[in-house]
Coordinates of C-alpha atoms and ligand atoms in Angstrom, one line a residue:
X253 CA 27.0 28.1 21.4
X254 CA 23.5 27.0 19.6
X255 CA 22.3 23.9 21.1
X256 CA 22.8 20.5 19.4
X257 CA 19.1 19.9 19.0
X258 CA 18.3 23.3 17.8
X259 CA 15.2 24.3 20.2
X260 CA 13.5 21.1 19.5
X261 CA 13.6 19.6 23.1
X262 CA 14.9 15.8 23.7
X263 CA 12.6 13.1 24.2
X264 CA 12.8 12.2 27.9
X265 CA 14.9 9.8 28.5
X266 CA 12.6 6.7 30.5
X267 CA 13.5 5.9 33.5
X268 CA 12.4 3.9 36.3
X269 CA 9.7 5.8 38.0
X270 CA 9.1 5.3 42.6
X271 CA 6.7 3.0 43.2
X272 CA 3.7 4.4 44.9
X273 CA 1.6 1.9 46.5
X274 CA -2.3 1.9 45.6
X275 CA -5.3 0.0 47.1
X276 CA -6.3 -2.5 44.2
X277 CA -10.0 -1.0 44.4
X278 CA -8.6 2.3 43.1
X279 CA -7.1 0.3 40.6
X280 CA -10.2 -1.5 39.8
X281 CA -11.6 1.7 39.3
X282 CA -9.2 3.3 37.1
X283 CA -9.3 1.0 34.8
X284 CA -12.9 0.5 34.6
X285 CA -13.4 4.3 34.1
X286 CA -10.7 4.4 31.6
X287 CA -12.7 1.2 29.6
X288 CA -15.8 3.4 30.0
X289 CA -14.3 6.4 28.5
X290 CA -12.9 4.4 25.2
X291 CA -15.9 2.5 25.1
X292 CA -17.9 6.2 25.1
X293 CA -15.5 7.4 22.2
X294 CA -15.7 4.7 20.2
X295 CA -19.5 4.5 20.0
X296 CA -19.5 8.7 19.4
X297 CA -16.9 8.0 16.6
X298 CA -19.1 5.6 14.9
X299 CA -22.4 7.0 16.2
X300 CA -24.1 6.2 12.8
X301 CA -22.8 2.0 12.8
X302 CA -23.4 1.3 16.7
X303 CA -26.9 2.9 15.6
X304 CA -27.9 1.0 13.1
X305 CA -26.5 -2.0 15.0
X306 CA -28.5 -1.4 17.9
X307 CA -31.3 -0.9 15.7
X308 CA -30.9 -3.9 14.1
X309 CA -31.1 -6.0 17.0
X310 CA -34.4 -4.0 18.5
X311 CA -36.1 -5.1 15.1
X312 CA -34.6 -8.6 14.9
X313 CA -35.7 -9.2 18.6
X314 CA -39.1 -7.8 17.7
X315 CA -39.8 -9.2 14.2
X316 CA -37.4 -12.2 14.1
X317 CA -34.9 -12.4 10.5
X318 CA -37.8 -12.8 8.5
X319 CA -38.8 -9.2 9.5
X320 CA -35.4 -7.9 9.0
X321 CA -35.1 -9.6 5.3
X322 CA -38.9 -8.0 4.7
X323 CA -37.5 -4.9 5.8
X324 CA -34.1 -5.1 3.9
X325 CA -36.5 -5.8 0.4
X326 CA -38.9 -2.5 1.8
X327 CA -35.9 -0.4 1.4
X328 CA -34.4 -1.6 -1.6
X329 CA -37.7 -1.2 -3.7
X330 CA -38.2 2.0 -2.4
X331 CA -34.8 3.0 -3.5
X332 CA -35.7 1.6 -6.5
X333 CA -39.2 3.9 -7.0
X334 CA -37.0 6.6 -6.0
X335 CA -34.1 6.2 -8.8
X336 CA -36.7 5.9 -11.1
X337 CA -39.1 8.7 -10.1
X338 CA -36.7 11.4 -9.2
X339 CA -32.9 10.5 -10.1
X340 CA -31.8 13.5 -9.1
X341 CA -32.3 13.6 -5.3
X342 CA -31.5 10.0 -5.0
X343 CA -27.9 10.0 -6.9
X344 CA -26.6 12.1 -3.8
X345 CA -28.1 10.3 -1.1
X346 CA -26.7 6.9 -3.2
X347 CA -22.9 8.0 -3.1
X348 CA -23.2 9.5 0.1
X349 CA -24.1 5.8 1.3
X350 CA -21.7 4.6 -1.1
X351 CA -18.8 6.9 -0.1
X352 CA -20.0 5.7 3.9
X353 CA -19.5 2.3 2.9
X354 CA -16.1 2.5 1.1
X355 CA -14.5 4.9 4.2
X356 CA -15.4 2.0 6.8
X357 CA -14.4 -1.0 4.4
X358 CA -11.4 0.1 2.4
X359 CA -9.8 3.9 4.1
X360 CA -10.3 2.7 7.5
X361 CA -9.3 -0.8 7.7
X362 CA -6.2 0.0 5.9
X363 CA -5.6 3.7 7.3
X364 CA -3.0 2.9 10.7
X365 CA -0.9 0.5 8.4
X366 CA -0.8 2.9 5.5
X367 CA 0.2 5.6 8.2
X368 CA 2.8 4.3 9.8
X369 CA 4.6 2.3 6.8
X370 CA 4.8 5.8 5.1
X371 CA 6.1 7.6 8.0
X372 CA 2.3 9.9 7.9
X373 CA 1.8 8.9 11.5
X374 CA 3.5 10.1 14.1
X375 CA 4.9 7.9 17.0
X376 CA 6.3 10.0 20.2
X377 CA 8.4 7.6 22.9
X378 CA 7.0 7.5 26.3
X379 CA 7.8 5.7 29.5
X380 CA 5.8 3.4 31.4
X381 CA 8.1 2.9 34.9
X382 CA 9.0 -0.3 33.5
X383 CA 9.0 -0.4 29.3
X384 CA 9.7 2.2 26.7
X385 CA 6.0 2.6 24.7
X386 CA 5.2 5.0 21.8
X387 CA 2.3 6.9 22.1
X388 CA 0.8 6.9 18.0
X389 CA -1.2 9.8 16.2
X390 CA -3.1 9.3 13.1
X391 CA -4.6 12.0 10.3
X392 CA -8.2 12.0 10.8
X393 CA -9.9 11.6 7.5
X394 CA -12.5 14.5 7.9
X395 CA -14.9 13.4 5.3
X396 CA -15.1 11.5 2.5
X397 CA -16.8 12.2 -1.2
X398 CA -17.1 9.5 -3.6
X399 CA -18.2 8.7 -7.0
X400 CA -18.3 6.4 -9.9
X401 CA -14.8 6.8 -10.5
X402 CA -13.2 8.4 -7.7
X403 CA -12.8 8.7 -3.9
X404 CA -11.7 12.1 -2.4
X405 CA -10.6 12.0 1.2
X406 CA -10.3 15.0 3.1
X407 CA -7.7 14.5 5.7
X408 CA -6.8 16.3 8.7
X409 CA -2.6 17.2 9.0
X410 CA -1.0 16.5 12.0
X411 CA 1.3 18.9 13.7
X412 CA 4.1 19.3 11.7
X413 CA 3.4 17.7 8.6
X414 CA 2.8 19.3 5.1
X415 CA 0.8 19.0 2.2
X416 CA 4.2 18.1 0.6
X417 CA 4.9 15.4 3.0
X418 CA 1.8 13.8 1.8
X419 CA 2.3 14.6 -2.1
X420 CA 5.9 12.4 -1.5
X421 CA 3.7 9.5 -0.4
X422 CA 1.0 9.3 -3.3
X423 CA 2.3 6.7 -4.8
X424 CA 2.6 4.6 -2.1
X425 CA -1.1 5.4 -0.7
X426 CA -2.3 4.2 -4.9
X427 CA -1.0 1.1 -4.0
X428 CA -2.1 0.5 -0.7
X429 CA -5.7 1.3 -1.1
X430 CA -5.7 -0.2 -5.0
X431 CA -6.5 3.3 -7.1
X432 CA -5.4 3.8 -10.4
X433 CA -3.9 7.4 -9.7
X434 CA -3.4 9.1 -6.4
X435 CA -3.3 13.4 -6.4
X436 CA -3.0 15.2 -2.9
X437 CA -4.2 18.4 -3.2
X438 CA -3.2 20.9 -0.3
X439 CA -6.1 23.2 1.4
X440 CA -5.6 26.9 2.4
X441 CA -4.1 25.5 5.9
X442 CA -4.7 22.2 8.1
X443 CA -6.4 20.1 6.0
X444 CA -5.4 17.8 2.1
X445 CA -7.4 16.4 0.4
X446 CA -6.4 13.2 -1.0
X447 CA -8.0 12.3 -4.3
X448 CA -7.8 8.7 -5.2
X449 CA -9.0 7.5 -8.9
X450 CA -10.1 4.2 -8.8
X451 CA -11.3 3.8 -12.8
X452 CA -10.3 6.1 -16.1
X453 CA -14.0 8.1 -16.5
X454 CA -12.0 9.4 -19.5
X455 CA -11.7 5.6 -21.9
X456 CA -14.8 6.4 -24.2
X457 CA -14.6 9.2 -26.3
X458 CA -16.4 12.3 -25.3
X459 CA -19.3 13.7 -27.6
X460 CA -19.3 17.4 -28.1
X461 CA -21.2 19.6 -25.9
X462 CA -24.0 21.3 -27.5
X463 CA -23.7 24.4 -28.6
X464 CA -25.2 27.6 -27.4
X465 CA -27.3 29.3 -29.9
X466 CA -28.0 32.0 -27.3
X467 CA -30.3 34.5 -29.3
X468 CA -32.6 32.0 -30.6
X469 CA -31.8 33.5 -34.3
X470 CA -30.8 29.3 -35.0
X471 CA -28.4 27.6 -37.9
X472 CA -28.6 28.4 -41.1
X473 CA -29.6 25.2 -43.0
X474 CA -27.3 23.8 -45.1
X475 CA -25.0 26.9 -45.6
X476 CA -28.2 28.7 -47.5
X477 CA -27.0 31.7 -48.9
X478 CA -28.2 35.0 -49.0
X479 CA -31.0 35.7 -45.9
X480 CA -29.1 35.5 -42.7
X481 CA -30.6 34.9 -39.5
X482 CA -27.7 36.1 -37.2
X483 CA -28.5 39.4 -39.0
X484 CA -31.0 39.5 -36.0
X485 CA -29.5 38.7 -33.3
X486 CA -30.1 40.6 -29.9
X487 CA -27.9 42.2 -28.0
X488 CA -28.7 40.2 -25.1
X489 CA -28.2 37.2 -27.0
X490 CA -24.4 39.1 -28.6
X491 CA -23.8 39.6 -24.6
X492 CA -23.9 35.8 -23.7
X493 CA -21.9 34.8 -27.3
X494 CA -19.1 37.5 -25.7
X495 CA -19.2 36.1 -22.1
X496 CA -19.2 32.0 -23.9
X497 CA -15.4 33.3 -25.0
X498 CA -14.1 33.1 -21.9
X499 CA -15.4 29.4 -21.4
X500 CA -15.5 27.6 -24.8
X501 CA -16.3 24.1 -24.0
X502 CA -13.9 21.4 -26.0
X503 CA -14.5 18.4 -24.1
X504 CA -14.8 16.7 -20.2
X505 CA -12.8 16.9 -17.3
X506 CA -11.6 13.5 -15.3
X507 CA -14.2 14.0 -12.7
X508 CA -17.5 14.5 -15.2
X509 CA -17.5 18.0 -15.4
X510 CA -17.2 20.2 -18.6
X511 CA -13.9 21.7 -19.9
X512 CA -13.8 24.7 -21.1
X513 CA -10.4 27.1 -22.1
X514 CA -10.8 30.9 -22.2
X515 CA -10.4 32.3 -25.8
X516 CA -10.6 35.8 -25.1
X517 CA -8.3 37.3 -23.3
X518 CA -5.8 34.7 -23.4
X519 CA -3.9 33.2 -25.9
X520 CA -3.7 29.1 -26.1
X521 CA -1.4 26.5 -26.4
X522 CA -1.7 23.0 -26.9
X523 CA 1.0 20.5 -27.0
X524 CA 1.4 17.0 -27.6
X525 CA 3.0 14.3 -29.4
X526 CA 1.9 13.5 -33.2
X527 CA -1.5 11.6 -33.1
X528 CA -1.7 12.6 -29.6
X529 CA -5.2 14.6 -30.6
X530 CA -4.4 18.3 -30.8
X531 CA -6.6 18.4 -34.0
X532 CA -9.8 17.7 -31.5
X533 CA -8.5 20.2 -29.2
X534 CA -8.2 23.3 -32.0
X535 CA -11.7 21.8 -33.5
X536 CA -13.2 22.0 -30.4
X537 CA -12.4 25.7 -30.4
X538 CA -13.2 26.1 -33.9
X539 CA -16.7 24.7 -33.3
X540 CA -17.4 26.3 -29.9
X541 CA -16.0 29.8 -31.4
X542 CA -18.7 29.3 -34.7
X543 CA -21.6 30.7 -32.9
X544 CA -19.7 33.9 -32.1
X545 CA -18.0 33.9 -35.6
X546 CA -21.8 33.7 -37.2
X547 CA -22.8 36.4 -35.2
X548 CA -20.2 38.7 -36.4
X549 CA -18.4 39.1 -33.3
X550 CA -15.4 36.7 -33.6
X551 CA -13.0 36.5 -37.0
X552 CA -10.9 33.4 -37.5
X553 CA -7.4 34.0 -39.2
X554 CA -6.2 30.5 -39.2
X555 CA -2.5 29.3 -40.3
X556 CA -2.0 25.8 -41.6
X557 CA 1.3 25.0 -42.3
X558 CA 0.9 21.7 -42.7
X559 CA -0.7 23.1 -46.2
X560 CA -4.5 23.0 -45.4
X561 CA -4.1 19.1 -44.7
X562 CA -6.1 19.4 -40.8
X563 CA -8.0 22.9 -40.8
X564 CA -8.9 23.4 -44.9
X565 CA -12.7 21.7 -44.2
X566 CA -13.5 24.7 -41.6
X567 CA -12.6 27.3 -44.6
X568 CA -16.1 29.0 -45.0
X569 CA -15.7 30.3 -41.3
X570 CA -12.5 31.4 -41.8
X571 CA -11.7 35.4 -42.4
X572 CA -8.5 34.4 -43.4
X573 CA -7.0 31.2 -43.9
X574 CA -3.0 31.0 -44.6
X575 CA -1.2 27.8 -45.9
X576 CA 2.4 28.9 -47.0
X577 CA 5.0 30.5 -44.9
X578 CA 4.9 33.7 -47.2
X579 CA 1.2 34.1 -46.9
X580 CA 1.2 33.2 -42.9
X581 CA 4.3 35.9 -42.5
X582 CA 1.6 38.4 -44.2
X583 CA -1.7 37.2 -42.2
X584 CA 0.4 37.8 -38.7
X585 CA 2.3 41.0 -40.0
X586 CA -1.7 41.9 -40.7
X587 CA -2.7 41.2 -37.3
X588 CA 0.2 42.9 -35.9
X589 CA -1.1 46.2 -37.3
X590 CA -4.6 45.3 -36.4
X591 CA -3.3 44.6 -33.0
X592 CA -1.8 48.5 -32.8
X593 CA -4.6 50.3 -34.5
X594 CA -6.8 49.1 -31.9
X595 CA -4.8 49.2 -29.1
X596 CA -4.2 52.7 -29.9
X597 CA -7.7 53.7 -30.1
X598 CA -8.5 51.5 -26.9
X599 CA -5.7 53.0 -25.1
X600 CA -7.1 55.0 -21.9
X601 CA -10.9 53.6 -22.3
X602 CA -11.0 50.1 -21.5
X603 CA -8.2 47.5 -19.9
X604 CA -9.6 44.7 -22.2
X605 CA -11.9 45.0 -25.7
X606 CA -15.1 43.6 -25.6
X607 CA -16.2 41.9 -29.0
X608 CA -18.7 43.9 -31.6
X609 CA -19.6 43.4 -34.9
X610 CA -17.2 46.4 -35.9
X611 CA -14.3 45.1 -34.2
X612 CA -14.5 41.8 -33.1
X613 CA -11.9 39.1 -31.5
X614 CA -9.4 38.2 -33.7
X615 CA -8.3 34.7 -33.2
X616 CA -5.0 33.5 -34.8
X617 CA -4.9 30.0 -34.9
X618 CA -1.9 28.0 -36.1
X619 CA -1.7 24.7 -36.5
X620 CA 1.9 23.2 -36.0
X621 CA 3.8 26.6 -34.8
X622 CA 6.8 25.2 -35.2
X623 CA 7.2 25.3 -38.2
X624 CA 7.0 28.8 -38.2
X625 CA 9.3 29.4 -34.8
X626 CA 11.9 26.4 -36.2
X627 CA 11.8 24.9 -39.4
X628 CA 11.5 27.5 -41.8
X629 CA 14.6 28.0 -43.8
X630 CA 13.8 31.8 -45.8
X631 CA 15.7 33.8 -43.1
X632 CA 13.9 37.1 -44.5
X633 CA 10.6 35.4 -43.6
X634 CA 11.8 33.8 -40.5
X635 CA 12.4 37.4 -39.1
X636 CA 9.4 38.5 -39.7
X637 CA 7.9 35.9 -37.9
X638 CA 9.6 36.0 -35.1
X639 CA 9.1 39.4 -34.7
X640 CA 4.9 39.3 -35.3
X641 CA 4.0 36.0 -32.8
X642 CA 6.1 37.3 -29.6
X643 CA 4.6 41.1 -30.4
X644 CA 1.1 39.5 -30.6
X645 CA 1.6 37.0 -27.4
X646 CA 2.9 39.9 -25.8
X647 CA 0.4 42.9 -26.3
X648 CA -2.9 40.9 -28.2
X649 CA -4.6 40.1 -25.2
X650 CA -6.1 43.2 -24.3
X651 CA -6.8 44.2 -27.7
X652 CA -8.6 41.6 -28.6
X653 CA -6.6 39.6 -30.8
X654 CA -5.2 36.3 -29.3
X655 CA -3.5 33.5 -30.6
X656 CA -4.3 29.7 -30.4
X657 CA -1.7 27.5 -31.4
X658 CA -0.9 23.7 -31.7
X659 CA 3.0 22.2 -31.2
X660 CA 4.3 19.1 -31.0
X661 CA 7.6 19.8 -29.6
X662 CA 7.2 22.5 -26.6
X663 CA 11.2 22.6 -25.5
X664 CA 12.2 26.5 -25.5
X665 CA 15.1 25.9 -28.5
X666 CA 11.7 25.3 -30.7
X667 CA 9.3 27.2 -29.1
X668 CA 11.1 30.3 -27.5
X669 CA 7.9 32.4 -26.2
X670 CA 6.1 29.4 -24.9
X671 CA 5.9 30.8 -21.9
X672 CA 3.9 33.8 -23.5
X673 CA 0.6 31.9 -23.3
X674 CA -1.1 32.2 -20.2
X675 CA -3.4 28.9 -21.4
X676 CA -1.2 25.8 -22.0
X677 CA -2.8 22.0 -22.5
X678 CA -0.3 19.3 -22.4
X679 CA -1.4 16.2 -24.2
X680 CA 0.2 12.8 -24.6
X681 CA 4.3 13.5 -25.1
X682 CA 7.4 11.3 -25.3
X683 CA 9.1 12.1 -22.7
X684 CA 9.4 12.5 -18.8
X685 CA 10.2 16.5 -18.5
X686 CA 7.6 17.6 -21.1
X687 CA 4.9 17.9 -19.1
X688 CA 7.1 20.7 -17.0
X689 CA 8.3 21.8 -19.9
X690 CA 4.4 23.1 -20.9
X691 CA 2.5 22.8 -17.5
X692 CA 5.4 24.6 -15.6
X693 CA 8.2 23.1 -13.0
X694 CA 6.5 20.3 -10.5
X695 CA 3.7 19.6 -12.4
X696 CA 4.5 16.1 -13.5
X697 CA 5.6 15.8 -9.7
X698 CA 1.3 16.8 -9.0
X699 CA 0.2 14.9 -11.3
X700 CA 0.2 15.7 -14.9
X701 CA 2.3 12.3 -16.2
X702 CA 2.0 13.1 -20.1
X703 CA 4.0 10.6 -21.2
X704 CA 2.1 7.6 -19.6
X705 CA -1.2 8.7 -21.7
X706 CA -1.7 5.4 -24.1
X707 CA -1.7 6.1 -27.4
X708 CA -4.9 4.8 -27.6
X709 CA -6.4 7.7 -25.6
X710 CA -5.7 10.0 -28.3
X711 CA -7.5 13.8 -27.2
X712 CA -6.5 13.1 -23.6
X713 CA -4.0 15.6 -21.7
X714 CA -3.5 17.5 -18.6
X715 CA -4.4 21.7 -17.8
X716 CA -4.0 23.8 -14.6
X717 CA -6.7 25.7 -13.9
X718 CA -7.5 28.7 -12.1
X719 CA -4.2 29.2 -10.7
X720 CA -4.5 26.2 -9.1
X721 CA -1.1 24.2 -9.2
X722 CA -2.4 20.9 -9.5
X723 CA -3.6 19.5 -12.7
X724 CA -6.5 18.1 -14.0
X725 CA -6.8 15.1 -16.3
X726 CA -9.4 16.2 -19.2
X727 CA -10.1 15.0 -22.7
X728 CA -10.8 16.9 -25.6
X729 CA -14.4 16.0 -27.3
X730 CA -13.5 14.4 -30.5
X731 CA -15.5 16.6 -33.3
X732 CA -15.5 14.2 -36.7
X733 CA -15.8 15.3 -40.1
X734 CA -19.4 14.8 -40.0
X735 CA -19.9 17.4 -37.2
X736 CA -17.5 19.6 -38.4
X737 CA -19.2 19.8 -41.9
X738 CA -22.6 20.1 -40.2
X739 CA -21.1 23.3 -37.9
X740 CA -19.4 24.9 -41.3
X741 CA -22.5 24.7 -42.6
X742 CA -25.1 26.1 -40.0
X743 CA -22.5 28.8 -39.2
X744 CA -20.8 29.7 -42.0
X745 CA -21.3 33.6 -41.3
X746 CA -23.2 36.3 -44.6
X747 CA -19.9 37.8 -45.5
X748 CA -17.9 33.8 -45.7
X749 CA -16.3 34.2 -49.1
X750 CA -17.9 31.3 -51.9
X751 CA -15.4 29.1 -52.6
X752 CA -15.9 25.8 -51.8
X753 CA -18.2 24.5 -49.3
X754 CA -18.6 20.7 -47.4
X755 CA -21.3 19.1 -48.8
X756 CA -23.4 18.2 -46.0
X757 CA -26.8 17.6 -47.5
X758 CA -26.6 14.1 -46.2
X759 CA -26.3 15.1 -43.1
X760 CA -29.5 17.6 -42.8
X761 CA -33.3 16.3 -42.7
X762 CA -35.3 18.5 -44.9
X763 CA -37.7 19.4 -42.3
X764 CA -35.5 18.9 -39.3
X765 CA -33.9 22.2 -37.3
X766 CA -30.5 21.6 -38.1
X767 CA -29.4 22.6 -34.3
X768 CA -31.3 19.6 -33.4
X769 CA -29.4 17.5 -35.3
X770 CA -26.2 19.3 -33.3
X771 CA -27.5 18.4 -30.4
X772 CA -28.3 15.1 -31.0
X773 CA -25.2 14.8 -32.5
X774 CA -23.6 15.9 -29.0
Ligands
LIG929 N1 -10.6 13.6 -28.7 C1 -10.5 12.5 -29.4 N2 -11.3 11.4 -29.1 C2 -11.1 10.3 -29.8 N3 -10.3 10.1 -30.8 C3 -9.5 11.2 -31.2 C4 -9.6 12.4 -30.5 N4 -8.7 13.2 -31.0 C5 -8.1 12.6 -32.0 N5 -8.6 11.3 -32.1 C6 -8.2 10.3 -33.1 O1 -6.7 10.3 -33.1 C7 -6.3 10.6 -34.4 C8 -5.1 11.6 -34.4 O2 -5.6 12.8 -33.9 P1 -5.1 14.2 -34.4 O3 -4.8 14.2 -35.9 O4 -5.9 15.2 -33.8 O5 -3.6 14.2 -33.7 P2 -2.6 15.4 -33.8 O6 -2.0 15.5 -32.4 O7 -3.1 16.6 -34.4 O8 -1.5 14.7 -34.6 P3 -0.5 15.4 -35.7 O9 0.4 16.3 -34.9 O10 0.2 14.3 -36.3 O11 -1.4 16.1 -36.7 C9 -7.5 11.1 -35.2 O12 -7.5 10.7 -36.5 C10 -8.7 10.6 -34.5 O13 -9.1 9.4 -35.1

């Protein structure tokens, strides 16, 4: 018969222990070495307070508080020279100080409560001859990183507990220690790290990261026809264009770093409620792809089923540009075939096609894919759709033809082969199980709360990255019609049909490089 306790032994039961008799100068002693040895801890623990408390005194006994105060003012000015001579060395040194000073004011003050009111601290029953006591053990916090915005603790587990355990309990921790968000992130083994957001870095909106003009070959000014600069370009410079598509920057991550989605070799999907800012998400792409598409080495077949209403201004870098279901059907049955001529000539040579100016990435972009996958009523053209998106989601990757799409409703019934794209951004939605629905199960649980975006934050969502199951807060860089008419027009590529073209001459200095003007714009 198993036993009731499984192999997890009892707690001893306390009892009374024998009294053993002891000279009181053994006691005397045993408690003075045991004060010696907590007193020894404690000042190792906080080696770097009881020095500078120690040190303090030395100088206040030596120079008196005036001393101390002229010595206070010393350090402060120098820390100003330092800011202003060389920012760079002193920012780290600044939040390490800062990040110091939070750990012993805020985490530490409030860590024992905050562990043992959300069951993260352990407590084991002991016996003391006379009482029943609890011995209590406590997650280090390992280190601490801080910044402008956030706090990231790295914590120590304790026996027994894991990174779930401490997921459960994020909410409470936000409260206790007053962040705006709480994440626990889990380590290989051992250790969490417990990220605590204490203001939204993400509130302003995010200007768009210059762009990389890698070859030096430069814009062409206001759309000039004719003599084509990116007719130059080196093949070192084509080389970094083709390694930019796999990190196309649209816009900033929560913790000030850039965000960036991989084009090629991956298809893209971005979901979110209307007005929730998927528009800034595909221009981002748009704009960060123009480079490659003026170089030859990236063609833009864009669907706009909404009629041309949100992607008609970026027409001159468009190969093909689709606003009807009957012409869409065509464009994807086009790069269906596309898709098979190459993989059949690839087929045995290479695992994924690298971009040229003969063939180069194909990127199908549709705008509002559900109304291609839901709402359109010609059954004849309804098949065919459904038969070219799922073929190219399925086999375009390695080929070199990817899609990028935008949706506003990501449950299956509208949007069967969601799960096709290896890329998915969830931006504001409506409700609760969305985020799942496009991040995958437990990630709303991790972090990514879609639905409590404010409108107001329009461009603002929630990716995985990296394989990594937790997701990170970003927010798409919002391109306006100003930028996007000054990108049309510097990288419109030789071959873009005529048709119409944005005016942007009010936007270009005569004698100004245009690419300055980009970046400035950034
Ligand atoms: N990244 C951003 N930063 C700041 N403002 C933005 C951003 N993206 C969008 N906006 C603002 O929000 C408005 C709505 O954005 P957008 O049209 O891109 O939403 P959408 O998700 O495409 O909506 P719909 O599905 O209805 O077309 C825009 O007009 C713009 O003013």
């Amino acid at each position: 018969m198993s036993r009731i306790n499984g192999d997890q032994r009892f707690p001893r039961v306390p009892t009374r222990a024998e009294k053993v008799r002891v000279p009181l100068w053994m006691l005397l002693l045993a408690v003075a070495g045991k004060g010696l040895a907590l007193a020894v801890r404690g000042c190792w623990r906080h080696r770097v307070a009881v020095a500078t408390a120690i040190g303090g005194l030395l100088f206040v006994h030596r120079f008196g508080l005036l001393g101390l105060g002229v010595l206070l003012g010393g350090l402060v000015a120098v820390g100003v020279v330092w800011w202003r001579v060389h920012g760079r060395s002193f920012w780290p040194v600044a939040w390490w100080l800062w990040g110091r000073a939070r750990l012993t004011f805020v985490y530490q003050r409030r860590w024992k409560p905050a562990m043992v009111h959300t069951d993260l601290a352990i407590r084991m029953p002991a016996s003391t001859g006379d009482q029943v006591t609890f011995d209590e053990y406590f997650p280090r916090i390992r280190s601490i990183r801080s910044s402008r915005s956030v706090d990231v603790l790295r914590v120590e587990l304790l026996p027994g507990q894991t990174p779930a355990a401490w997921a459960e309990q994020a909410e409470a921790l936000r409260h206790v220690f007053r962040a705006r968000r709480c994440q626990v992130h889990a380590e290989t083994f051992r250790f969490v790290r417990v990220v605590f957001h204490r203001h939204d870095s993400l509130t302003r909106p995010v200007p768009p990261a210059a762009l990389d003009d890698s070859d030096g070959a430069g814009p062409d000014p206001a759309g000039a026809a004719g003599d084509h600069p990116r007719s130059i370009r080196s093949s070192s410079g084509r080389g970094v264009l083709v390694a930019g598509l796999s990190a196309v920057p649209v816009g900033r991550c929560e913790d000030g770093s850039a965000w960036t989605l991989p084009v090629r070799g991956s298809h893209v999907l971005i979901a979110g409620a209307t007005g929730a800012g998927k528009g800034s998400v595909l221009w981002g792409l748009l704009r960060g792809l123009a480079p490659a598409v003026a170089a030859g080495l990236v063609e833009l077949w864009v669907c706009d089923p909404k009629g041309g209403m949100e992607l008609a201004f970026g027409r001159p870098l468009f190969t093909r540009f689709a606003t009807t279901t009957d012409t869409i059907a065509d464009l994807l049955d086009d790069a269906v075939s596309r898709m098979q001529t190459r993989t059949a000539t690839l087929a045995g040579n290479t695992r994924l096609h690298t971009p040229t100016r003969e063939e180069p990435l194909i990127v199908v972009v549709v705008d509002e894919i559900a109304s291609l996958t839901a709402y359109v009523t010609d059954r004849e053209l309804k098949k065919r759709i459904g038969a070219a998106l799922p073929l190219l989601l399925s086999q375009g990757r390695a080929p070199g033809v990817v899609v990028v799409a935008a949706v506003q409703d990501p449950r299956k019934e509208v949007l069967p082969f969601r799960d096709l794209f290896p890329v998915r951004v969830a931006l504001r939605m409506t409700e609760t199980d969305q985020a799942d629905l496009v991040l995958g199960n437990g990630a709303r649980e991790r972090g990514a709360r879609a639905e409590e975006i404010p409108r107001a934050l329009p461009g603002v969502g929630y990716v995985l990255h990296d394989g990594n199951p937790d997701p990170i807060r970003v927010r798409a860089a919002y391109v306006d019609d100003v930028e996007i008419g000054r990108v049309v027009a510097h990288y419109r590529p030789a071959s873009a049909a005529g048709g119409w073209t944005p005016d942007v001459s009010n936007y270009l200095d005569d004698d100004s490089d245009p690419l300055d003007g980009l970046d400035q714009a950034a």
